[in-house]
PDB file of C-alpha atoms in Angstrom:
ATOM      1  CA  UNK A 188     -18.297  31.840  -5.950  1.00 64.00           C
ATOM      2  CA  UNK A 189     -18.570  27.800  -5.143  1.00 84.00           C
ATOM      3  CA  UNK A 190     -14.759  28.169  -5.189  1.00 87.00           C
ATOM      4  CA  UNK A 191     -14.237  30.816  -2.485  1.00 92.00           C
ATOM      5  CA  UNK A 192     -16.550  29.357   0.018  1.00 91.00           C
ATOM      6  CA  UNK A 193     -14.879  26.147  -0.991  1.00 90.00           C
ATOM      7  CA  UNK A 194     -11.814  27.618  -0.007  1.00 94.00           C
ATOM      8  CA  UNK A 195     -12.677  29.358   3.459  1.00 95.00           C
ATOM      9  CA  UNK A 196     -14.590  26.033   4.404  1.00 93.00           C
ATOM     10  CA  UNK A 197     -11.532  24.403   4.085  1.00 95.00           C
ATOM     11  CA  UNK A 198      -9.526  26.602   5.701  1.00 96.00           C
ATOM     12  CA  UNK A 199     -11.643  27.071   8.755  1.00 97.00           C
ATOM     13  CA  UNK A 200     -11.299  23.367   8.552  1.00 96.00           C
ATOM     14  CA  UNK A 201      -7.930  22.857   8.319  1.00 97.00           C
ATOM     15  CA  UNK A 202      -6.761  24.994  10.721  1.00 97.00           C
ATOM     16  CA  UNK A 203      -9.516  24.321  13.160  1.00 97.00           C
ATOM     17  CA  UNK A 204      -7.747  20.851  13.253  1.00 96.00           C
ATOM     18  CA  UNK A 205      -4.513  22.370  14.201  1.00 94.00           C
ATOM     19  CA  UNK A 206      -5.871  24.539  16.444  1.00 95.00           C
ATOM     20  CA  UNK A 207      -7.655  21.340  18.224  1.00 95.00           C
ATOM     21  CA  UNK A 208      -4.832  19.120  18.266  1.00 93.00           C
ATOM     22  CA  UNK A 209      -2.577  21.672  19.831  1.00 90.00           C
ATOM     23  CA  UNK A 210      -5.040  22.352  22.367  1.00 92.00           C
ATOM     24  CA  UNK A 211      -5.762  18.789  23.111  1.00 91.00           C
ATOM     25  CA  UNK A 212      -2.630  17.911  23.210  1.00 86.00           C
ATOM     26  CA  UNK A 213      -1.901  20.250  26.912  1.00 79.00           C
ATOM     27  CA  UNK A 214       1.010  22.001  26.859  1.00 72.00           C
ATOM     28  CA  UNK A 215       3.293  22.798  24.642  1.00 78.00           C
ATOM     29  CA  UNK A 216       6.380  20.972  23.811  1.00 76.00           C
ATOM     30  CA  UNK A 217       8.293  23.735  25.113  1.00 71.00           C
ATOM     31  CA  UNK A 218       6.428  23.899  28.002  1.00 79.00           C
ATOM     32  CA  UNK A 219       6.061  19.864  28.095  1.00 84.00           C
ATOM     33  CA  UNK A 220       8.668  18.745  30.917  1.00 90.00           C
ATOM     34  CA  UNK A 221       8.012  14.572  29.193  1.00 92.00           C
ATOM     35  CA  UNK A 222       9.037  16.206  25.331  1.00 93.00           C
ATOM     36  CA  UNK A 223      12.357  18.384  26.788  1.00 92.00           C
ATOM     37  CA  UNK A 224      13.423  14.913  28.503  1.00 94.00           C
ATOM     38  CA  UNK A 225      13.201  12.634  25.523  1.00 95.00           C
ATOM     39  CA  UNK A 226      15.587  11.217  23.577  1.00 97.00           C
ATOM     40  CA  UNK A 227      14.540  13.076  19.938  1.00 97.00           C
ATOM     41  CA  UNK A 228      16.207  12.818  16.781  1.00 98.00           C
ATOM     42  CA  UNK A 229      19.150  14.467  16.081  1.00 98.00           C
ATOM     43  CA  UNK A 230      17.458  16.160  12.641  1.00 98.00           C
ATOM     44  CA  UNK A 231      14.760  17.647  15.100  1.00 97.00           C
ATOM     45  CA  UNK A 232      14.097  20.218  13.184  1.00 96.00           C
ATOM     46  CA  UNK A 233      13.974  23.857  16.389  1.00 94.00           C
ATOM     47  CA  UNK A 234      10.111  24.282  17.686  1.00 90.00           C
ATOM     48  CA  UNK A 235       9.742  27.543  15.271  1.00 93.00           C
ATOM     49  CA  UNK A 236       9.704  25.243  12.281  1.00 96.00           C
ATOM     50  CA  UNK A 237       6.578  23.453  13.078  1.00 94.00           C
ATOM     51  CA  UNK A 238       4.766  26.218  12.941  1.00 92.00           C
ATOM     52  CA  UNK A 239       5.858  27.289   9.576  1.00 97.00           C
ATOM     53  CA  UNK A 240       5.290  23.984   8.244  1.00 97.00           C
ATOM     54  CA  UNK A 241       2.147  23.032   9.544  1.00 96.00           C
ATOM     55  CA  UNK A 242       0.319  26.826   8.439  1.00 97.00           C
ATOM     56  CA  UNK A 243       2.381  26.234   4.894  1.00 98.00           C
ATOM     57  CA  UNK A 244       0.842  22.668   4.486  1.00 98.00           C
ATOM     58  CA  UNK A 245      -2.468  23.662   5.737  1.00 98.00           C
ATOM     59  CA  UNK A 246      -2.700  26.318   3.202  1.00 98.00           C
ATOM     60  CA  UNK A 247      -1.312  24.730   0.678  1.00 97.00           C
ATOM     61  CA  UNK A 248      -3.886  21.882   1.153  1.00 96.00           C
ATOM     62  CA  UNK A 249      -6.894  24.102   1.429  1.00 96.00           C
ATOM     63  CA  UNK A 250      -5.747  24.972  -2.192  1.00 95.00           C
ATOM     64  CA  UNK A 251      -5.958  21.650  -3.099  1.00 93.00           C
ATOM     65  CA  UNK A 252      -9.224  20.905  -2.349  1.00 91.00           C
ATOM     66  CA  UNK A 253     -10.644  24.484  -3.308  1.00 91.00           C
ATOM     67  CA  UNK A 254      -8.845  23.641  -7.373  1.00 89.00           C
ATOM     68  CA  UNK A 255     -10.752  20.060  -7.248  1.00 82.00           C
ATOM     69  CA  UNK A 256     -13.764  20.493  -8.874  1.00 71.00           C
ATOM     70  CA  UNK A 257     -16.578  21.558  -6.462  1.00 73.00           C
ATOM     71  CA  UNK A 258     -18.767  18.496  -6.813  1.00 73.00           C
ATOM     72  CA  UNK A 259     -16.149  16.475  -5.434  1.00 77.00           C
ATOM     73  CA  UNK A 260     -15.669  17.996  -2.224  1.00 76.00           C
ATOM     74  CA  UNK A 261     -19.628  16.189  -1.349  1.00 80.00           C
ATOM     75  CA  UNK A 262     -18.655  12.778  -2.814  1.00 84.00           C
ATOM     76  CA  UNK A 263     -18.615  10.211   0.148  1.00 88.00           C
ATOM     77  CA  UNK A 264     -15.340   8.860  -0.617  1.00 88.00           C
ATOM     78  CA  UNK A 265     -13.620  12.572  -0.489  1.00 88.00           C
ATOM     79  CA  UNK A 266     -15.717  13.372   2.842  1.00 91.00           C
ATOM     80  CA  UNK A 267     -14.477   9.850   4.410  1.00 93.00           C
ATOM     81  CA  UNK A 268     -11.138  10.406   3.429  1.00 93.00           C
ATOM     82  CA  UNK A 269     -11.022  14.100   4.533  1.00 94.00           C
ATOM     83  CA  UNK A 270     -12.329  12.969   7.720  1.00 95.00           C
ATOM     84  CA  UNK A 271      -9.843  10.204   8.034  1.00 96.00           C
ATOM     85  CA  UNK A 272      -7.297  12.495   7.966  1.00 96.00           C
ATOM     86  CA  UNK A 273      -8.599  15.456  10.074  1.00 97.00           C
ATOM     87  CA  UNK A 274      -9.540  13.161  12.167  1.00 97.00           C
ATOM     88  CA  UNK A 275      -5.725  11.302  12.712  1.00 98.00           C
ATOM     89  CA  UNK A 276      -4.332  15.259  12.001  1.00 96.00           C
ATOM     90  CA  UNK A 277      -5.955  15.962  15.558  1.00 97.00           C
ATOM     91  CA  UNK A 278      -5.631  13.198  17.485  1.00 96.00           C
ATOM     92  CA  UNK A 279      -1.754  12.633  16.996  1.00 96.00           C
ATOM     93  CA  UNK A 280      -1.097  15.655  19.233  1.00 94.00           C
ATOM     94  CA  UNK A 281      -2.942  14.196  22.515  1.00 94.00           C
ATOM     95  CA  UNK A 282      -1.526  10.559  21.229  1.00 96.00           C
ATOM     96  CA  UNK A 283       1.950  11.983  21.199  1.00 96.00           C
ATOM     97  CA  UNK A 284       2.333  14.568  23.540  1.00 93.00           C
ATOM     98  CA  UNK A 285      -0.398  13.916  26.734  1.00 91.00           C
ATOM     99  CA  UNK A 286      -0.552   9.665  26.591  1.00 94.00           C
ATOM    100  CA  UNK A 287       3.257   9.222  25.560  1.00 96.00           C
ATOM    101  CA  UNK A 288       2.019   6.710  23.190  1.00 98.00           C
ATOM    102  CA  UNK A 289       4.830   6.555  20.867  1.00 98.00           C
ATOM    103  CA  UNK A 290       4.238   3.902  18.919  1.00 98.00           C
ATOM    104  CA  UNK A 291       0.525   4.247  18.268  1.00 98.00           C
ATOM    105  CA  UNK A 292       1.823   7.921  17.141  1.00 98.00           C
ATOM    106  CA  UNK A 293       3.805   6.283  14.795  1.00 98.00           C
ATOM    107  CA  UNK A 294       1.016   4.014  13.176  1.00 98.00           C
ATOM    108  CA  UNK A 295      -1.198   6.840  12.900  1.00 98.00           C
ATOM    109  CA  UNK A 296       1.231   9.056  10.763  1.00 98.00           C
ATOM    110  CA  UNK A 297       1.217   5.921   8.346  1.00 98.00           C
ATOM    111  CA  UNK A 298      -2.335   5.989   7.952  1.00 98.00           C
ATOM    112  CA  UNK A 299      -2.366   9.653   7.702  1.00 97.00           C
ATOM    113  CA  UNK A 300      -0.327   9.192   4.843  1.00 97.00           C
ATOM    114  CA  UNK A 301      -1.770   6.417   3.416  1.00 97.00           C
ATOM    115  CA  UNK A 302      -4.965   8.670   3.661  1.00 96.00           C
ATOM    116  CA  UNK A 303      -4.048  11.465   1.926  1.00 95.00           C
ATOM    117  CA  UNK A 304      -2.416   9.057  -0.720  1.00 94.00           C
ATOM    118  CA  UNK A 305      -5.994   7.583  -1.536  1.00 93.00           C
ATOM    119  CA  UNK A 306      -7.476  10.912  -1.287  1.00 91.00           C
ATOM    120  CA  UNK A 307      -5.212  12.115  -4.065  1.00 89.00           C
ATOM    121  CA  UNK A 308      -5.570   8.616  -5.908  1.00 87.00           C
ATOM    122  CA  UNK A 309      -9.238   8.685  -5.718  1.00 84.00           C
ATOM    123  CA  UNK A 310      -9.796  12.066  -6.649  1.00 80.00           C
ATOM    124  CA  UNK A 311      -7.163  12.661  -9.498  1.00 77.00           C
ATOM    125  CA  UNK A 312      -7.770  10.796 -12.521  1.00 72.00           C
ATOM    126  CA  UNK A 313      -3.445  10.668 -13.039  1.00 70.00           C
ATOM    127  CA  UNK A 314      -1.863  10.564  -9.980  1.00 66.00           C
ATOM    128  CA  UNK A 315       1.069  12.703 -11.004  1.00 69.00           C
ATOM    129  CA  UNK A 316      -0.245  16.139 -12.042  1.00 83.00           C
ATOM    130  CA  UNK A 317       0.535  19.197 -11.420  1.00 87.00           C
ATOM    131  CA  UNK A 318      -2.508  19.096  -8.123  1.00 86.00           C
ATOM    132  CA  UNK A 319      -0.037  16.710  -6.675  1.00 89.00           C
ATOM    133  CA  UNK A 320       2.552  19.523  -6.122  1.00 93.00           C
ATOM    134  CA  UNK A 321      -0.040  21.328  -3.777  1.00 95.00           C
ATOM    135  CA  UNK A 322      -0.231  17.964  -1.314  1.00 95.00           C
ATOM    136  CA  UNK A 323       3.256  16.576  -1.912  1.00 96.00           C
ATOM    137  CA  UNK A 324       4.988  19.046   0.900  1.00 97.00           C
ATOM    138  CA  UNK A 325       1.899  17.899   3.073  1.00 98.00           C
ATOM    139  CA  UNK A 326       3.004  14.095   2.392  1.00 97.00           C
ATOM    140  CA  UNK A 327       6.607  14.848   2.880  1.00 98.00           C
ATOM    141  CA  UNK A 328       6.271  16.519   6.451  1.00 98.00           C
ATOM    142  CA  UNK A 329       4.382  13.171   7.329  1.00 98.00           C
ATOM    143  CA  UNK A 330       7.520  11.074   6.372  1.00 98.00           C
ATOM    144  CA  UNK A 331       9.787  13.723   8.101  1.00 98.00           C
ATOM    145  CA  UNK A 332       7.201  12.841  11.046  1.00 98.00           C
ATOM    146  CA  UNK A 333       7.108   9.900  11.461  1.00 98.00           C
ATOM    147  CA  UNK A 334      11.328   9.920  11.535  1.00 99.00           C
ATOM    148  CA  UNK A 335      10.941  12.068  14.347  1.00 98.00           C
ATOM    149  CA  UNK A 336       8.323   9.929  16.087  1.00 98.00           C
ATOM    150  CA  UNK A 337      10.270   6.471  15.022  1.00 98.00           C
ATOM    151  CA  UNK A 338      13.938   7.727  16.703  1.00 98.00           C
ATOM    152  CA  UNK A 339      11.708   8.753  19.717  1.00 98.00           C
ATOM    153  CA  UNK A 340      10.102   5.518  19.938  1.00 98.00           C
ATOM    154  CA  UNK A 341      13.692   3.366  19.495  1.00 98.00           C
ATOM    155  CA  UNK A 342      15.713   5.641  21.769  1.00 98.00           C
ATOM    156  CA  UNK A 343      12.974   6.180  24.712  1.00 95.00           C
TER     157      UNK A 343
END
């Protein structure tokens, strides 16, 4: 029972950020006149793909957490480092998208990652197990990121 409500927590959570971000972030990069003008990567991956990542990793992370054991979801260090990251999650969007601030969208995707990489470390007595396989895609997309968001920032 501790599990499931671990789980829908989390996933109210989760996508609750992504459902912030995008809407603090204005409009979307479609409709965002700044985003169709800049210079992006050439690996830009089309819009549709973002979305499929973002619900895959969200859900994929919300399993994460819900197969930690339960106690570990009130340790400090797990809620500081959760929050670290939902926290950064969010406020890339506005970072990016509404204050053009390229750069500082850049330096928060590193300590997004770095984030979830001491959540994991902390939490995971081995760092490679098989739990690792749930936030690895999560990690990846950051590093996919913050290629996007480094071309952007060198070619604008």
């Amino acid at each position: 029972m501790k599990r499931i409500l671990i789980f829908f927590l989390f996933l109210i959570l989760n996508f609750g950020a992504l459902a912030l971000g995008s809407w603090l972030m204005g409009a979307s990069p479609v409709e965002n006149q700044w985003y169709i003008d800049l210079n992006k990567a050439p690996w830009t991956p089309p819009g549709w793909v973002f979305g499929v990542a973002w619900t895959s990793i969200m859900l994929l992370f919300t399993i994460y957490i819900t197969v930690l054991h339960p106690r570990v979801v009130i340790q400090p260090k797990f809620i500081l480092l959760f929050g670290v990251q939902w926290l950064l999650n969010i406020l890339w969007n506005p970072v990016f998208f509404h204050y053009h601030f390229l750069f500082s969208g850049m330096v928060m995707i590193v300590l997004l990652l770095v984030s979830l990489l001491l959540l994991h470390h902390q939490l995971n007595k081995q760092f490679f197990n098989w739990r690792l396989l749930l936030v690895l895609p999560y990690m990846l997309w950051l590093c996919v990121a913050f290629s996007l968001n480094a071309f952007s920032w060198w070619a604008n």
